[in-house]
Structures are given as C-alpha cells and as structure tokens.
Tab-separated table of N, CA and C in Angstrom:
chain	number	residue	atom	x	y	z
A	1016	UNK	N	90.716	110.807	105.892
A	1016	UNK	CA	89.608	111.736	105.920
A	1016	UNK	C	90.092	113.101	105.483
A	1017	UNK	N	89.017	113.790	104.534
A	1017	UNK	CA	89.514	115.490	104.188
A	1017	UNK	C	89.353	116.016	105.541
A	1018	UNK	N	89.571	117.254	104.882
A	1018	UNK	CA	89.377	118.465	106.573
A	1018	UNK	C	87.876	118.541	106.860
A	1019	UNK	N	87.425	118.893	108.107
A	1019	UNK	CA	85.876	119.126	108.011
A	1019	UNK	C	84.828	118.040	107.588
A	1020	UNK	N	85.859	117.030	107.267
A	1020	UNK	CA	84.623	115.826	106.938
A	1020	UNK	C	84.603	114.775	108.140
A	1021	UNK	N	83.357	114.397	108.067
A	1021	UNK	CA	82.474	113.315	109.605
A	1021	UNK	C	83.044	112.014	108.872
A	1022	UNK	N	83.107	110.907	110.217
A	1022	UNK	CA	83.442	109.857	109.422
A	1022	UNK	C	82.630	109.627	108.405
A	1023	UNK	N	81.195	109.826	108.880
A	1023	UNK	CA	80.449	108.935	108.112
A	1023	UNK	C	80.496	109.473	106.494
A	1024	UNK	N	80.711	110.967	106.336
A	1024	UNK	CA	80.255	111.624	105.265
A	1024	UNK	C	81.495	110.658	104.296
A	1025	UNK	N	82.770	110.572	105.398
A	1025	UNK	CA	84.027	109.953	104.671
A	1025	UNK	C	83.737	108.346	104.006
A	1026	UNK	N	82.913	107.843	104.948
A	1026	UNK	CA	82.538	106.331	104.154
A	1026	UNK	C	81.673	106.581	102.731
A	1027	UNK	N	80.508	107.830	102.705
A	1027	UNK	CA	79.993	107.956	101.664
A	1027	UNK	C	80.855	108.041	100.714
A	1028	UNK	N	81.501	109.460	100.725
A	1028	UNK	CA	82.823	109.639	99.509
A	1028	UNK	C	83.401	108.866	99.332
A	1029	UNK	N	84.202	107.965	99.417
A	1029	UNK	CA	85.573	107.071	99.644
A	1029	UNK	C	84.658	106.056	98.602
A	1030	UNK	N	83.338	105.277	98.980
A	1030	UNK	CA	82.782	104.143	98.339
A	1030	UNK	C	82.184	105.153	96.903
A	1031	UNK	N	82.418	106.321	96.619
A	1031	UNK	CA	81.237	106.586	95.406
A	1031	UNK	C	82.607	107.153	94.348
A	1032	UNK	N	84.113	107.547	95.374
A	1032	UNK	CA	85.242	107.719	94.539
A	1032	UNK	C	85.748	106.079	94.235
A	1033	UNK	N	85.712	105.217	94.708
A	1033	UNK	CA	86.267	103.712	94.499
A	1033	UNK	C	85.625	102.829	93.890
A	1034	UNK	N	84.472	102.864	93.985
A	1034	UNK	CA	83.275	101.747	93.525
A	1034	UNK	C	82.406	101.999	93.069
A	1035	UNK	N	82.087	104.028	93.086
A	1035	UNK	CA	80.834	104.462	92.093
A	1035	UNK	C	79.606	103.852	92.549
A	1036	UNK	N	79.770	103.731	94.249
A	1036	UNK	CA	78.087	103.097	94.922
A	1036	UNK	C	77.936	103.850	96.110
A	1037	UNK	N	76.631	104.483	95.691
A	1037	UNK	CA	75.956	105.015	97.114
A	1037	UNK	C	75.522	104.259	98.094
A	1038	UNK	N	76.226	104.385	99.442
A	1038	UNK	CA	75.804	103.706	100.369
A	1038	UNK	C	74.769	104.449	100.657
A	1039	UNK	N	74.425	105.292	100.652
A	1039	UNK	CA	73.319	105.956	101.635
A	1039	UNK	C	71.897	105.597	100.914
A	1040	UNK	N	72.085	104.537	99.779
A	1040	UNK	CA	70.573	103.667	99.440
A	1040	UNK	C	71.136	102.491	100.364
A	1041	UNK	N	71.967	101.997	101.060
A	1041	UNK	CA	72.167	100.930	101.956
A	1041	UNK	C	70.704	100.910	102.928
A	1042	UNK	N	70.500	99.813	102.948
A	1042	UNK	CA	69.424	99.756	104.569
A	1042	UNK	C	70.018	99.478	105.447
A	1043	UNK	N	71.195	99.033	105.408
A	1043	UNK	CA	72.029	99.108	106.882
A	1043	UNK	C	73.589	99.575	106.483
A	1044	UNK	N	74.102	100.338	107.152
A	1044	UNK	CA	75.701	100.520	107.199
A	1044	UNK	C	76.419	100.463	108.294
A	1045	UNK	N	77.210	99.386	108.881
A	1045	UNK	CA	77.282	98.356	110.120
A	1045	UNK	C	79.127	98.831	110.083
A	1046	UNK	N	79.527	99.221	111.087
A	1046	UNK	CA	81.662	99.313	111.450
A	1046	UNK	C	81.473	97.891	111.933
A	1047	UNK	N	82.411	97.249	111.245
A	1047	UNK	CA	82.944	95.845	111.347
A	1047	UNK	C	83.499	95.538	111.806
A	1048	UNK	N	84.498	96.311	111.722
A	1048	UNK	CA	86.139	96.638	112.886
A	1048	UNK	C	86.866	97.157	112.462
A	1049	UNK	N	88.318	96.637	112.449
A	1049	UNK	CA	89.693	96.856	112.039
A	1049	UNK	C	89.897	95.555	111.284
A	1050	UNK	N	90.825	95.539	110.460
A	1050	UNK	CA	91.655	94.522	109.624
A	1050	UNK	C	93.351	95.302	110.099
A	1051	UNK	N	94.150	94.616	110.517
A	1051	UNK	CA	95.331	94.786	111.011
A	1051	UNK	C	96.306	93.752	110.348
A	1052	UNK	N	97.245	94.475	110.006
A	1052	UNK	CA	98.633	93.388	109.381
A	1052	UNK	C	99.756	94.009	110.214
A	1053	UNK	N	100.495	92.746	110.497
A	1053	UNK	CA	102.147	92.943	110.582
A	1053	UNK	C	102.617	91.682	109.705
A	1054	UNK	N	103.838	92.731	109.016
A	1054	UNK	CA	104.651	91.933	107.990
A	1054	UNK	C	106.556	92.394	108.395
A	1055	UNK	N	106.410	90.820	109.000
A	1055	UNK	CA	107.677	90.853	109.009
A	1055	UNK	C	108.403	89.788	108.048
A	1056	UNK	N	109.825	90.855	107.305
A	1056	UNK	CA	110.456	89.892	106.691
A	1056	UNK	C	111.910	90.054	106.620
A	1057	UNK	N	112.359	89.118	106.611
A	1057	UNK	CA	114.171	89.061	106.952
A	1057	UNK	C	115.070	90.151	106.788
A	1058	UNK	N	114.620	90.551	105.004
A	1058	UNK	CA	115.481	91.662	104.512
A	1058	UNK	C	114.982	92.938	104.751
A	1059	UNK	N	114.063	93.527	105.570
A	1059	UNK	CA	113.358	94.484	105.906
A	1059	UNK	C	112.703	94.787	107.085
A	1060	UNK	N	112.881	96.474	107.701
A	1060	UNK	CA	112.482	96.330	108.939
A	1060	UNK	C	110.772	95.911	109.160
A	1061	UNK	N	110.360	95.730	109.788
A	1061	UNK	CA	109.025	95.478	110.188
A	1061	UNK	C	107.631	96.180	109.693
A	1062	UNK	N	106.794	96.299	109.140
A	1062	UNK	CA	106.079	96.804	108.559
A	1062	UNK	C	104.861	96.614	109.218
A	1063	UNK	N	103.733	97.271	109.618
A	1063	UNK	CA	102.140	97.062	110.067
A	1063	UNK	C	101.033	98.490	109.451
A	1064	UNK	N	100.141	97.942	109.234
A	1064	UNK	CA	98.732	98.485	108.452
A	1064	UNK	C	97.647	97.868	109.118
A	1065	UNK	N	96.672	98.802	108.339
A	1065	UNK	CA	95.255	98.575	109.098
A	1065	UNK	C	94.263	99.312	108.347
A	1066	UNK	N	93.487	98.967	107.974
A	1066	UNK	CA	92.149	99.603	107.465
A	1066	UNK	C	90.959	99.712	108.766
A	1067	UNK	N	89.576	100.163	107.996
A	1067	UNK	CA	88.518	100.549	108.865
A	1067	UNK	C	87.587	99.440	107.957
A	1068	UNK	N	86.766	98.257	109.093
A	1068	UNK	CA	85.371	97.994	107.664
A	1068	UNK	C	84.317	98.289	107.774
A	1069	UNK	N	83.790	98.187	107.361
A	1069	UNK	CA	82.251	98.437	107.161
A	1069	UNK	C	81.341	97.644	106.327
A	1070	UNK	N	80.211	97.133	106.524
A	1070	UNK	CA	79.198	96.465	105.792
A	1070	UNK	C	78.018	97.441	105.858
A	1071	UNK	N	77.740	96.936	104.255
A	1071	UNK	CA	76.437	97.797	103.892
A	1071	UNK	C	75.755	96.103	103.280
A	1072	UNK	N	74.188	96.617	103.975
A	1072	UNK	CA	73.336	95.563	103.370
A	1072	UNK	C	72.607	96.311	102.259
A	1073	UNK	N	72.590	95.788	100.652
A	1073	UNK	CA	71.999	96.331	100.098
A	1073	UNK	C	70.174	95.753	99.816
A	1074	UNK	N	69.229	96.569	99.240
A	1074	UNK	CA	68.335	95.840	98.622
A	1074	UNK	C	68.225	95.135	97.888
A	1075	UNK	N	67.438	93.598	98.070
A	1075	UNK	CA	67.503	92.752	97.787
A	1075	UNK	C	67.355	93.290	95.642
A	1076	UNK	N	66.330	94.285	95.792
A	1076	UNK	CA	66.338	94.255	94.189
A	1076	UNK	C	67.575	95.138	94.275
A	1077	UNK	N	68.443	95.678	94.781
A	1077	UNK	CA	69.660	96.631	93.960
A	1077	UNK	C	70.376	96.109	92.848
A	1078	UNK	N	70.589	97.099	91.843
A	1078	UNK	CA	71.416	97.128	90.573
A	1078	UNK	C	72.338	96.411	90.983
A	1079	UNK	N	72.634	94.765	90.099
A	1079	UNK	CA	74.292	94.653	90.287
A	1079	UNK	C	74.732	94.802	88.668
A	1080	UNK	N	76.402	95.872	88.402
A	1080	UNK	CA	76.995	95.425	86.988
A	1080	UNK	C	77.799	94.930	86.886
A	1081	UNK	N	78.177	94.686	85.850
A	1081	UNK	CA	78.712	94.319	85.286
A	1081	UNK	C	80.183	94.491	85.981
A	1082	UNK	N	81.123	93.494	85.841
A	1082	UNK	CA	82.528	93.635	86.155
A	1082	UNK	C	83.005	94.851	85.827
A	1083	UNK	N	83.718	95.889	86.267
A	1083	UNK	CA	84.073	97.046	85.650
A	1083	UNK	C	85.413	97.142	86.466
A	1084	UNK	N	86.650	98.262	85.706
A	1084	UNK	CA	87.721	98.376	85.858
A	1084	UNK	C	87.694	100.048	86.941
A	1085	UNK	N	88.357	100.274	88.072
A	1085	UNK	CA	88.135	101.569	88.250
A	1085	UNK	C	89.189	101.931	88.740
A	1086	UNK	N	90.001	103.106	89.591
A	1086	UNK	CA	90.982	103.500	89.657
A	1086	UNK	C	91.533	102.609	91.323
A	1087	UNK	N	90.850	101.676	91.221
A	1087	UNK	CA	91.389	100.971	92.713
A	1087	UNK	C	91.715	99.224	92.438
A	1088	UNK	N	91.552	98.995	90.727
A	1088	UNK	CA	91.514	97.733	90.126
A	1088	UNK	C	90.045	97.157	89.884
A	1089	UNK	N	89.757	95.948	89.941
A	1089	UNK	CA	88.518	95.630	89.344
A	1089	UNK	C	87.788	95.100	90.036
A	1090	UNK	N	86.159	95.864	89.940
A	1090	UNK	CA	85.300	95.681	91.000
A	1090	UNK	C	84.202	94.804	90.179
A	1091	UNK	N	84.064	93.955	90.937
A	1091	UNK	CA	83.275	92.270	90.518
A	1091	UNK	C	82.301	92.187	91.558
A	1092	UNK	N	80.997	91.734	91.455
A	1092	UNK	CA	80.162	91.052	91.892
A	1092	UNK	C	80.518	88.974	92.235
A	1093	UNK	N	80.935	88.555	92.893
A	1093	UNK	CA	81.291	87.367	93.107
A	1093	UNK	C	80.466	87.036	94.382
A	1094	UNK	N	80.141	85.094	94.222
A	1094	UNK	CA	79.982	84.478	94.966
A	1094	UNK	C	80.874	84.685	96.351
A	1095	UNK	N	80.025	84.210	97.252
A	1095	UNK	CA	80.836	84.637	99.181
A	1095	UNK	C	81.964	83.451	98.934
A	1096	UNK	N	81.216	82.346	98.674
A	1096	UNK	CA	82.313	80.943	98.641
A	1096	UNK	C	83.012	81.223	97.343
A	1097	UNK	N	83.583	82.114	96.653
A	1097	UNK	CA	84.242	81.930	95.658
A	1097	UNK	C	85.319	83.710	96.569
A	1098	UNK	N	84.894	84.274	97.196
A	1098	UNK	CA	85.760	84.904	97.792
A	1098	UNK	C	86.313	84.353	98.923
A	1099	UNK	N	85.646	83.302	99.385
A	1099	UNK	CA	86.501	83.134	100.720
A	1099	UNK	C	86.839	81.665	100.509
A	1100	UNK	N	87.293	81.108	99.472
A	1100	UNK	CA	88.205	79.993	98.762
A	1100	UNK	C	89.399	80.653	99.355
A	1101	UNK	N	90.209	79.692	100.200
A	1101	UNK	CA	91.488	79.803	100.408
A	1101	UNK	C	92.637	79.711	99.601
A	1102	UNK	N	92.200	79.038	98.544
A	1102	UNK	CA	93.046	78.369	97.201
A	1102	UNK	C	92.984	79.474	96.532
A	1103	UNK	N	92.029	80.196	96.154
A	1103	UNK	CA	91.908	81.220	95.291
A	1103	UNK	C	93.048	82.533	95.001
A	1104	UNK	N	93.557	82.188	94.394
A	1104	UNK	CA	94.503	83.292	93.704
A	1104	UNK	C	94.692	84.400	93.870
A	1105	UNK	N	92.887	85.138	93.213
A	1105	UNK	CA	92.732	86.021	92.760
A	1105	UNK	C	92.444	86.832	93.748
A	1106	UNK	N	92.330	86.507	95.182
A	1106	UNK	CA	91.857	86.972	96.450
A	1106	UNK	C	92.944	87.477	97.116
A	1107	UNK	N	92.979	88.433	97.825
A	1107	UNK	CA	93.809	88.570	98.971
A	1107	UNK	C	93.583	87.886	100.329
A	1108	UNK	N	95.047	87.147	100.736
A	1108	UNK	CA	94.750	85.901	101.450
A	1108	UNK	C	94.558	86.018	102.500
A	1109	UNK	N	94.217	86.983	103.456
A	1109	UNK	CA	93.832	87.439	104.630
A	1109	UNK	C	92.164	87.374	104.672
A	1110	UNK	N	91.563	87.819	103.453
A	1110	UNK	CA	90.098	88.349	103.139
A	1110	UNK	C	89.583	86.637	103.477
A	1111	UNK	N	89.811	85.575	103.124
A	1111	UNK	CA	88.838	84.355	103.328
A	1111	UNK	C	88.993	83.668	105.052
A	1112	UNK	N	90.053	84.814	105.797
A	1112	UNK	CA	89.978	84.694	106.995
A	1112	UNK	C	89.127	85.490	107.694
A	1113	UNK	N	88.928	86.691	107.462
A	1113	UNK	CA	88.374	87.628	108.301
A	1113	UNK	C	87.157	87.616	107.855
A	1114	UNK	N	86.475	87.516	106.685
A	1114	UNK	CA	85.131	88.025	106.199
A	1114	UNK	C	84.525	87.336	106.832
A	1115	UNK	N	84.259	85.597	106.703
A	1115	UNK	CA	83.206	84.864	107.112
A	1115	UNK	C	83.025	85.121	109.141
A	1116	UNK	N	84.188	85.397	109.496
A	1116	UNK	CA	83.912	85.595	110.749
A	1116	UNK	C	83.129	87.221	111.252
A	1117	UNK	N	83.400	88.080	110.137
A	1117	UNK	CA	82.877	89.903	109.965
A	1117	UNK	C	81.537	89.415	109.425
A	1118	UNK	N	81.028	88.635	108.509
A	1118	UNK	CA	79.943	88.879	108.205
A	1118	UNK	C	78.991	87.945	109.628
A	1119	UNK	N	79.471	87.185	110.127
A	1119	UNK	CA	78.803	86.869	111.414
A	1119	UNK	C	78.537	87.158	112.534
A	1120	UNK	N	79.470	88.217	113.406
A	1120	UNK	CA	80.062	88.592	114.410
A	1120	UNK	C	79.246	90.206	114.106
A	1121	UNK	N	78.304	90.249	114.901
A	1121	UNK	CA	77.666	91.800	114.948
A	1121	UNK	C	78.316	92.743	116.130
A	1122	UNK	N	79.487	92.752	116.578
A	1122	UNK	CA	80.575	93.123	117.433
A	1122	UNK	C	81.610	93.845	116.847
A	1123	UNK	N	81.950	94.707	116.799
A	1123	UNK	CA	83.091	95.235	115.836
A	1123	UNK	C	84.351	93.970	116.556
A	1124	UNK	N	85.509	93.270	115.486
A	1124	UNK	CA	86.386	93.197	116.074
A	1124	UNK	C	87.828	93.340	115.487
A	1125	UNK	N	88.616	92.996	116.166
A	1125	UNK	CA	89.796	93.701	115.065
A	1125	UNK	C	90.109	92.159	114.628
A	1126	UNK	N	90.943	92.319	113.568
A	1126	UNK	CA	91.393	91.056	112.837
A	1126	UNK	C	92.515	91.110	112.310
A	1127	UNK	N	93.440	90.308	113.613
A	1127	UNK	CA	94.800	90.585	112.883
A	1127	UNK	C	95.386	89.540	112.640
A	1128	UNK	N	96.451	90.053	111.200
A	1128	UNK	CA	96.946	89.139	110.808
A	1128	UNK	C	98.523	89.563	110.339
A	1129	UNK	N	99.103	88.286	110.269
A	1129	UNK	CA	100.708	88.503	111.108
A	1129	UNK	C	101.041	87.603	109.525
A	1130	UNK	N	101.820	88.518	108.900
A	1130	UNK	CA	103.320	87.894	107.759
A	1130	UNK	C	104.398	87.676	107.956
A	1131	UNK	N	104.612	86.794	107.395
A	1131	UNK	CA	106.471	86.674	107.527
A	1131	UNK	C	106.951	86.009	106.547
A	1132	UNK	N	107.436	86.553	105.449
A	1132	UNK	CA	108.671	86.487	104.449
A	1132	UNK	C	107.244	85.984	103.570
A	1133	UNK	N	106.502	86.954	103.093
A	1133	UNK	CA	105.538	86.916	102.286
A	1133	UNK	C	103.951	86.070	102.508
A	1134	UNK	N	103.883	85.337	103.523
A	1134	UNK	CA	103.207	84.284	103.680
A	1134	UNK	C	102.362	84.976	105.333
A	1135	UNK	N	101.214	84.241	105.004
A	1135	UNK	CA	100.251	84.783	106.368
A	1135	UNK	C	100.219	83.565	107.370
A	1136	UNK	N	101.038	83.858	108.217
A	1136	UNK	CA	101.326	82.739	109.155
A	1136	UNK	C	100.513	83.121	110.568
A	1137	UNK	N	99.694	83.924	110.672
A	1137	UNK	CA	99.005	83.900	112.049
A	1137	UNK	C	97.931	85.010	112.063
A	1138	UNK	N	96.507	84.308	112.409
A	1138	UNK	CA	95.266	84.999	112.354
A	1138	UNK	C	94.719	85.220	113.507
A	1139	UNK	N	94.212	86.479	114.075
A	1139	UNK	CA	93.365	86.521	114.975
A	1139	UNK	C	92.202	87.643	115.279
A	1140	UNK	N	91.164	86.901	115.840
A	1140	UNK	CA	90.197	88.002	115.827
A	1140	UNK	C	90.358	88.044	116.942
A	1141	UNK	N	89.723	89.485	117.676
A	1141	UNK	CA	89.176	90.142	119.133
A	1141	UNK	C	88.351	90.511	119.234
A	1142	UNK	N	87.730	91.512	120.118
A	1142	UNK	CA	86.804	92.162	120.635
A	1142	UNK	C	86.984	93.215	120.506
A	1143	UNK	N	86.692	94.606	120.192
A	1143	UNK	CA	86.736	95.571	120.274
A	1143	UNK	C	86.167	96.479	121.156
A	1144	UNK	N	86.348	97.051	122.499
A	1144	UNK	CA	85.717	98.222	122.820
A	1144	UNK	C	84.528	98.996	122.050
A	1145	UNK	N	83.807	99.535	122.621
A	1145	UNK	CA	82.579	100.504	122.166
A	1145	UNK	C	83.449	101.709	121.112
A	1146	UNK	N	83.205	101.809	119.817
A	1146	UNK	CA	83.944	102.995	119.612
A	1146	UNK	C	83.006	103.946	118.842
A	1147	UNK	N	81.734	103.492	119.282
A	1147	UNK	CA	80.820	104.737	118.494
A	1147	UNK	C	81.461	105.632	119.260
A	1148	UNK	N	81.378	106.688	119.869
A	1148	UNK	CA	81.842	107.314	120.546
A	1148	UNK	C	83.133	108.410	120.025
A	1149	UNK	N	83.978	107.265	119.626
A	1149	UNK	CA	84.952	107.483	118.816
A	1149	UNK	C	85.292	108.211	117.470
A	1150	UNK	N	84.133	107.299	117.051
A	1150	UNK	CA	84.446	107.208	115.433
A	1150	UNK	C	83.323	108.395	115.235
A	1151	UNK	N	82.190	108.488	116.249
A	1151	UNK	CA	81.653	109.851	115.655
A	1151	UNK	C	79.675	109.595	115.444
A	1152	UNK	N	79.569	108.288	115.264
A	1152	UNK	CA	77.913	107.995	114.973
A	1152	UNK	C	78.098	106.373	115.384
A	1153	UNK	N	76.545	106.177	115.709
A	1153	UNK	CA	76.517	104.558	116.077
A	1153	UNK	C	76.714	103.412	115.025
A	1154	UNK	N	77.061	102.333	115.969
A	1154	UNK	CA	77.898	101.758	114.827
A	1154	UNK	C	77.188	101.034	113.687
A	1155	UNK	N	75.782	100.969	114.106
A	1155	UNK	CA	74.564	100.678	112.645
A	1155	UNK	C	74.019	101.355	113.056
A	1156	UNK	N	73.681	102.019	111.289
A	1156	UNK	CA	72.732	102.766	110.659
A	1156	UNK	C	71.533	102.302	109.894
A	1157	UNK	N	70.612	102.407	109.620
A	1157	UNK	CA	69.580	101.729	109.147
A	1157	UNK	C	68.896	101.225	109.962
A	1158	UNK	N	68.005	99.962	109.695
A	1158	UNK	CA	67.607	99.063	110.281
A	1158	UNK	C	67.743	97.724	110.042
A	1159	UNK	N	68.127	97.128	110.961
A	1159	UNK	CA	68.836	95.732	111.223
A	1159	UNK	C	68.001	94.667	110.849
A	1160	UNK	N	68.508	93.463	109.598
A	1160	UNK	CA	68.024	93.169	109.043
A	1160	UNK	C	68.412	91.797	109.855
C-alpha cells in the first residue's frame, strides 16, 4: 500500500496498474483470504509469502479482451476448468488448489501451502477470524449475488 491510501482505494489501483480493470464497475468485491506459502528446500534457508484475495463479480454483459501482454505477464480470459486442471502447465500449481475451494467458501480463509525442493507437497485451508475491522471496510461490497 502507498502512504495515505485505504485498503480498498489500494485494491482499486493495484487491479487498474496490473490488469487495466476497474473494479469499482464490480457488483460485488468479496476478501477471500490469504494465500500463504512455505518453501522449504535443502540448499536454502526457509522461505514463506502470502498475498491478500479478493473476488470481484463482474456483469454478466462486461467487456471481455482479448489476451493481452502487461507489465505482470499475460492476462487471459480462460475457462475455471482449464485453470484449475492440475496437469496444466501453464498454471501456478497452488491456484487449482485454493480457487475452487475460494470461489465456494463465502468465509475469508487462509490457504496454505507448504514446498519442498520445488514441489507442493501440503495444502490447507482454515478459517479466518473477522478482519473487516482490520483491513479497514466490510468484507463485501456490492450486493451479493
């Protein structure tokens, strides 16, 4: 987050510098949870990360384009079952664990997932505590579709 900026103003910016999409035509913008990694590997000390998610429901008529290249790699419109193919390559292999359970689960929860020597050897979701509170605004915006 910059200085002086609200989370939320930070989810606007962040998605219109990365993906060139206004959430704030979203009808809903929903905190998902956490996504959490630990990567441990032999030749290196221990490593852990974590992002913030969020779902936006868009309108059913919203603009989709074309595949385009942007400064975060390439942002595609794809099938749910063609992102959450486990086989799939082109995916990051954590994402066909956590999504289908984030896009179901109206609970924020965290979702962690555990590496070792390159490979994702252990998944888990939780529960999360209340963190509107926290984070600054409730955790959906819009109206719940």
């Amino acid at each position: 987050m910059e200085a002086n900026e609200t989370p939320l103003s930070n989810i606007h910016r962040e998605m219109m510098e990365e993906a060139d999409m206004d959430v704030s035509q979203a009808q809903e913008l929903r905190f998902a949870g956490l996504v959490t990694w630990t990567i441990l590997d032999a030749n290196a000390p221990p490593v852990s990360g974590g992002m913030y998610t969020f779902l936006a429901h868009l309108d059913p008529d919203a603009q989709i384009w074309p595949d385009r290249i942007t400064p975060e790699g390439l942002l595609s419109w794809k099938k749910l079952s063609w992102v959450c193919d486990r086989s799939n390559p082109a995916v990051v292999d954590n994402i066909p664990h956590f999504l289908p359970l984030m896009l179901t689960q109206f609970t924020p929860q965290e979702y962690c997932c555990s590496y070792q020597d390159g490979v994702l050897r252990a998944f888990d979701a939780r529960a999360l505590p209340d963190l509107s509170q926290i984070i600054g605004f409730p955790l959906t915006i819009g109206r719940k579709l």
